[in-house]
């Protein structure tokens, strides 16, 4: 999962003002006194009359700080301390004891207690100890949050850089759109034309950055680790949903011909989606106006399968277009990085020359194969062969 | 569009600026915010009719998280939210989140940045008429 962008959003830190404090003490008088003093200070109070109830409440309410009496019938305070530390070591425990000895203090500290209150204590002593404990918790949580953030930064470095690179481009592009469409005053046709050309440079650069990002994210061994049964039907509908605007803009019809029954492959959902998405958007962009893209899937027996295995152990996804096609001379190079077919027809299409290499890498990481058939002027068909999950 | 206030939240001044120009040319009143805190303050005081929200601001998915909170808040759950993303950001985070999925949030519309002015205005109109 290391390449995945972690997207867990941090909850804001709980401030000590509305911290939850649990008092575990068999003496009603102590529980009441603590509640009285601390709820006045704005804390949310919970109480428990013995260790077992206390532990249940710890699990349930996740207090920030627990005041624990050491000497209680049944579960002892020491045991409670131990269990709390097992449950959540970040909870601050303060020990209350009537017989404060060095030994019991040491014992309690060993079991994760943070501080000590010896009976009888004054309201001020209680407040100070609690405040100090909560401050300690706040700092610990802050440190944890920073550590987590740093880890995320490292993990997501490429994504972050790409975002940072793309953002200013997107803004510049947005400004151009404002001028081009006359929102900042009248524009002549000549000016419009120039802005369109300038915008195209930005588009190309944005695409290039995205493709670099994709390329850097493909780590074959990591994909191989993540393989699981993936239902192609829903994956394809997601892809179609994403490319619909592009197809509409290019006036290309999208057809989906799924295989009979369920079509599952052994794959990594995210990278497969990316590979199919690249192929489908290529098929749309290198099409003709009014053309069509057909995506079909079918089960097929592997050509060289070990003896004794049943057939139908491969799934073929085929993406066909009715576009300009690829000439015989260019065909061997289309999976090379940064290769682009140069012709008057492809000039208008933005591309980094990384789309197909990305597809190839992904397919190969799946132990699959990719094939292409093309007839210039008629269209191109890409077929990817992917293994089915083991039955 | 008289008396319609649209709020644009993006940490990028270029996006705020250009969307504001586009929207104001269609007589929408526009307020902007550069971050989540500023946005939440202004939402409470100005009560915009529509929110246009960047997905990645100071931290990951700030925008998505913010919209989740707004949609849960009965006071603002009716305010339509349009999310601005980059296509790649969307695929990376697997947006178009599946209902009930980890990032699911019932945002009313997703648009890619940069957005064509015509598309933006059409989408704004659509969302406003839906909620009128």
PDB file of N, CA and C in Angstrom, chain A residues 59-107:
ATOM      1  N   UNK A  59     -13.040   1.730  27.434  1.00  0.00           N
ATOM      2  CA  UNK A  59     -13.212   1.239  26.072  1.00  0.00           C
ATOM      3  C   UNK A  59     -14.301   2.019  25.344  1.00  0.00           C
ATOM      4  N   UNK A  60     -15.321   2.390  26.078  1.00  0.00           N
ATOM      5  CA  UNK A  60     -16.491   3.006  25.483  1.00  0.00           C
ATOM      6  C   UNK A  60     -16.268   4.492  25.207  1.00  0.00           C
ATOM      7  N   UNK A  61     -15.807   5.209  26.246  1.00  0.00           N
ATOM      8  CA  UNK A  61     -15.758   6.674  26.146  1.00  0.00           C
ATOM      9  C   UNK A  61     -14.404   7.198  25.688  1.00  0.00           C
ATOM     10  N   UNK A  62     -13.388   6.352  25.658  1.00  0.00           N
ATOM     11  CA  UNK A  62     -12.043   6.799  25.285  1.00  0.00           C
ATOM     12  C   UNK A  62     -11.670   8.107  25.980  1.00  0.00           C
ATOM     13  N   UNK A  63     -11.538   8.056  27.299  1.00  0.00           N
ATOM     14  CA  UNK A  63     -11.226   9.292  28.021  1.00  0.00           C
ATOM     15  C   UNK A  63      -9.806   9.768  27.696  1.00  0.00           C
ATOM     16  N   UNK A  64      -9.565  11.057  27.958  1.00  0.00           N
ATOM     17  CA  UNK A  64      -8.231  11.594  27.766  1.00  0.00           C
ATOM     18  C   UNK A  64      -7.369  11.319  28.986  1.00  0.00           C
ATOM     19  N   UNK A  65      -8.041  11.294  30.137  1.00  0.00           N
ATOM     20  CA  UNK A  65      -7.292  11.107  31.375  1.00  0.00           C
ATOM     21  C   UNK A  65      -8.134  10.257  32.325  1.00  0.00           C
ATOM     22  N   UNK A  66      -7.460   9.351  33.033  1.00  0.00           N
ATOM     23  CA  UNK A  66      -8.170   8.502  33.986  1.00  0.00           C
ATOM     24  C   UNK A  66      -7.533   8.669  35.361  1.00  0.00           C
ATOM     25  N   UNK A  67      -8.364   8.922  36.354  1.00  0.00           N
ATOM     26  CA  UNK A  67      -7.895   8.941  37.736  1.00  0.00           C
ATOM     27  C   UNK A  67      -8.213   7.573  38.320  1.00  0.00           C
ATOM     28  N   UNK A  68      -7.209   6.863  38.797  1.00  0.00           N
ATOM     29  CA  UNK A  68      -7.427   5.490  39.266  1.00  0.00           C
ATOM     30  C   UNK A  68      -7.023   5.347  40.730  1.00  0.00           C
ATOM     31  N   UNK A  69      -7.952   4.851  41.512  1.00  0.00           N
ATOM     32  CA  UNK A  69      -7.628   4.525  42.892  1.00  0.00           C
ATOM     33  C   UNK A  69      -6.829   3.222  42.879  1.00  0.00           C
ATOM     34  N   UNK A  70      -5.765   3.166  43.663  1.00  0.00           N
ATOM     35  CA  UNK A  70      -4.961   1.948  43.633  1.00  0.00           C
ATOM     36  C   UNK A  70      -5.610   0.823  44.412  1.00  0.00           C
ATOM     37  N   UNK A  71      -6.227   1.189  45.530  1.00  0.00           N
ATOM     38  CA  UNK A  71      -6.757   0.136  46.392  1.00  0.00           C
ATOM     39  C   UNK A  71      -8.263   0.011  46.223  1.00  0.00           C
ATOM     40  N   UNK A  72      -8.647  -1.005  45.481  1.00  0.00           N
ATOM     41  CA  UNK A  72     -10.078  -1.226  45.271  1.00  0.00           C
ATOM     42  C   UNK A  72     -10.348  -2.717  45.414  1.00  0.00           C
ATOM     43  N   UNK A  73     -11.572  -3.073  45.819  1.00  0.00           N
ATOM     44  CA  UNK A  73     -11.916  -4.498  45.860  1.00  0.00           C
ATOM     45  C   UNK A  73     -11.938  -5.041  44.427  1.00  0.00           C
ATOM     46  N   UNK A  74     -11.885  -6.350  44.262  1.00  0.00           N
ATOM     47  CA  UNK A  74     -11.851  -7.026  42.960  1.00  0.00           C
ATOM     48  C   UNK A  74     -10.650  -6.549  42.137  1.00  0.00           C
ATOM     49  N   UNK A  75     -10.861  -6.023  40.950  1.00  0.00           N
ATOM     50  CA  UNK A  75      -9.723  -5.620  40.122  1.00  0.00           C
ATOM     51  C   UNK A  75      -8.957  -4.482  40.799  1.00  0.00           C
ATOM     52  N   UNK A  76      -7.665  -4.693  40.987  1.00  0.00           N
ATOM     53  CA  UNK A  76      -6.875  -3.664  41.662  1.00  0.00           C
ATOM     54  C   UNK A  76      -6.512  -2.544  40.710  1.00  0.00           C
ATOM     55  N   UNK A  77      -6.125  -1.419  41.285  1.00  0.00           N
ATOM     56  CA  UNK A  77      -5.722  -0.268  40.487  1.00  0.00           C
ATOM     57  C   UNK A  77      -4.569  -0.595  39.554  1.00  0.00           C
ATOM     58  N   UNK A  78      -3.596  -1.383  40.057  1.00  0.00           N
ATOM     59  CA  UNK A  78      -2.438  -1.758  39.231  1.00  0.00           C
ATOM     60  C   UNK A  78      -2.886  -2.507  37.976  1.00  0.00           C
ATOM     61  N   UNK A  79      -3.843  -3.409  38.187  1.00  0.00           N
ATOM     62  CA  UNK A  79      -4.344  -4.190  37.050  1.00  0.00           C
ATOM     63  C   UNK A  79      -5.046  -3.280  36.042  1.00  0.00           C
ATOM     64  N   UNK A  80      -5.825  -2.333  36.595  1.00  0.00           N
ATOM     65  CA  UNK A  80      -6.535  -1.396  35.724  1.00  0.00           C
ATOM     66  C   UNK A  80      -5.533  -0.605  34.879  1.00  0.00           C
ATOM     67  N   UNK A  81      -4.462  -0.140  35.546  1.00  0.00           N
ATOM     68  CA  UNK A  81      -3.430   0.621  34.827  1.00  0.00           C
ATOM     69  C   UNK A  81      -2.873  -0.189  33.658  1.00  0.00           C
ATOM     70  N   UNK A  82      -2.573  -1.446  33.960  1.00  0.00           N
ATOM     71  CA  UNK A  82      -1.999  -2.304  32.938  1.00  0.00           C
ATOM     72  C   UNK A  82      -2.930  -2.464  31.736  1.00  0.00           C
ATOM     73  N   UNK A  83      -4.205  -2.705  32.059  1.00  0.00           N
ATOM     74  CA  UNK A  83      -5.184  -2.936  30.985  1.00  0.00           C
ATOM     75  C   UNK A  83      -5.387  -1.672  30.140  1.00  0.00           C
ATOM     76  N   UNK A  84      -5.394  -0.529  30.806  1.00  0.00           N
ATOM     77  CA  UNK A  84      -5.581   0.719  30.049  1.00  0.00           C
ATOM     78  C   UNK A  84      -4.406   0.917  29.094  1.00  0.00           C
ATOM     79  N   UNK A  85      -3.192   0.660  29.622  1.00  0.00           N
ATOM     80  CA  UNK A  85      -2.005   0.830  28.771  1.00  0.00           C
ATOM     81  C   UNK A  85      -2.070  -0.095  27.564  1.00  0.00           C
ATOM     82  N   UNK A  86      -2.653  -1.284  27.758  1.00  0.00           N
ATOM     83  CA  UNK A  86      -2.804  -2.212  26.629  1.00  0.00           C
ATOM     84  C   UNK A  86      -3.800  -1.680  25.615  1.00  0.00           C
ATOM     85  N   UNK A  87      -4.891  -1.120  26.169  1.00  0.00           N
ATOM     86  CA  UNK A  87      -5.961  -0.639  25.284  1.00  0.00           C
ATOM     87  C   UNK A  87      -5.515   0.568  24.483  1.00  0.00           C
ATOM     88  N   UNK A  88      -4.963   1.547  25.167  1.00  0.00           N
ATOM     89  CA  UNK A  88      -4.574   2.794  24.496  1.00  0.00           C
ATOM     90  C   UNK A  88      -3.509   3.494  25.346  1.00  0.00           C
ATOM     91  N   UNK A  89      -2.248   3.305  24.975  1.00  0.00           N
ATOM     92  CA  UNK A  89      -1.171   3.855  25.794  1.00  0.00           C
ATOM     93  C   UNK A  89      -1.147   5.388  25.812  1.00  0.00           C
ATOM     94  N   UNK A  90      -1.933   6.010  24.931  1.00  0.00           N
ATOM     95  CA  UNK A  90      -1.900   7.483  24.921  1.00  0.00           C
ATOM     96  C   UNK A  90      -2.796   8.091  26.008  1.00  0.00           C
ATOM     97  N   UNK A  91      -3.624   7.247  26.642  1.00  0.00           N
ATOM     98  CA  UNK A  91      -4.479   7.769  27.721  1.00  0.00           C
ATOM     99  C   UNK A  91      -3.607   8.045  28.944  1.00  0.00           C
ATOM    100  N   UNK A  92      -3.786   9.221  29.503  1.00  0.00           N
ATOM    101  CA  UNK A  92      -2.991   9.596  30.675  1.00  0.00           C
ATOM    102  C   UNK A  92      -3.664   9.026  31.933  1.00  0.00           C
ATOM    103  N   UNK A  93      -2.872   8.310  32.746  1.00  0.00           N
ATOM    104  CA  UNK A  93      -3.418   7.753  33.988  1.00  0.00           C
ATOM    105  C   UNK A  93      -2.780   8.439  35.194  1.00  0.00           C
ATOM    106  N   UNK A  94      -3.620   8.876  36.102  1.00  0.00           N
ATOM    107  CA  UNK A  94      -3.129   9.470  37.338  1.00  0.00           C
ATOM    108  C   UNK A  94      -3.617   8.579  38.481  1.00  0.00           C
ATOM    109  N   UNK A  95      -2.698   8.219  39.346  1.00  0.00           N
ATOM    110  CA  UNK A  95      -3.026   7.288  40.425  1.00  0.00           C
ATOM    111  C   UNK A  95      -3.461   8.058  41.663  1.00  0.00           C
ATOM    112  N   UNK A  96      -4.541   7.598  42.295  1.00  0.00           N
ATOM    113  CA  UNK A  96      -4.956   8.173  43.569  1.00  0.00           C
ATOM    114  C   UNK A  96      -4.676   7.117  44.639  1.00  0.00           C
ATOM    115  N   UNK A  97      -4.006   7.489  45.682  1.00  0.00           N
ATOM    116  CA  UNK A  97      -3.749   6.479  46.695  1.00  0.00           C
ATOM    117  C   UNK A  97      -3.735   7.063  48.101  1.00  0.00           C
ATOM    118  N   UNK A  98      -4.202   6.241  49.021  1.00  0.00           N
ATOM    119  CA  UNK A  98      -4.217   6.678  50.413  1.00  0.00           C
ATOM    120  C   UNK A  98      -2.936   6.286  51.114  1.00  0.00           C
ATOM    121  N   UNK A  99      -2.203   5.352  50.537  1.00  0.00           N
ATOM    122  CA  UNK A  99      -0.978   4.915  51.211  1.00  0.00           C
ATOM    123  C   UNK A  99       0.202   5.089  50.255  1.00  0.00           C
ATOM    124  N   UNK A 100       0.560   6.355  50.065  1.00  0.00           N
ATOM    125  CA  UNK A 100       1.613   6.661  49.113  1.00  0.00           C
ATOM    126  C   UNK A 100       2.964   6.201  49.623  1.00  0.00           C
ATOM    127  N   UNK A 101       3.444   5.123  49.028  1.00  0.00           N
ATOM    128  CA  UNK A 101       4.801   4.684  49.362  1.00  0.00           C
ATOM    129  C   UNK A 101       5.624   4.737  48.092  1.00  0.00           C
ATOM    130  N   UNK A 102       6.922   4.772  48.259  1.00  0.00           N
ATOM    131  CA  UNK A 102       7.810   4.784  47.095  1.00  0.00           C
ATOM    132  C   UNK A 102       7.537   3.555  46.242  1.00  0.00           C
ATOM    133  N   UNK A 103       7.363   2.393  46.926  1.00  0.00           N
ATOM    134  CA  UNK A 103       7.176   1.141  46.180  1.00  0.00           C
ATOM    135  C   UNK A 103       5.943   1.210  45.293  1.00  0.00           C
ATOM    136  N   UNK A 104       4.829   1.651  45.879  1.00  0.00           N
ATOM    137  CA  UNK A 104       3.614   1.672  45.067  1.00  0.00           C
ATOM    138  C   UNK A 104       3.744   2.687  43.934  1.00  0.00           C
ATOM    139  N   UNK A 105       4.443   3.778  44.217  1.00  0.00           N
ATOM    140  CA  UNK A 105       4.651   4.775  43.162  1.00  0.00           C
ATOM    141  C   UNK A 105       5.435   4.164  42.007  1.00  0.00           C
ATOM    142  N   UNK A 106       6.524   3.486  42.349  1.00  0.00           N
ATOM    143  CA  UNK A 106       7.355   2.875  41.311  1.00  0.00           C
ATOM    144  C   UNK A 106       6.550   1.837  40.526  1.00  0.00           C
ATOM    145  N   UNK A 107       5.815   1.011  41.274  1.00  0.00           N
ATOM    146  CA  UNK A 107       4.980  -0.001  40.619  1.00  0.00           C
ATOM    147  C   UNK A 107       4.018   0.643  39.609  1.00  0.00           C
TER     148      UNK A 107
END
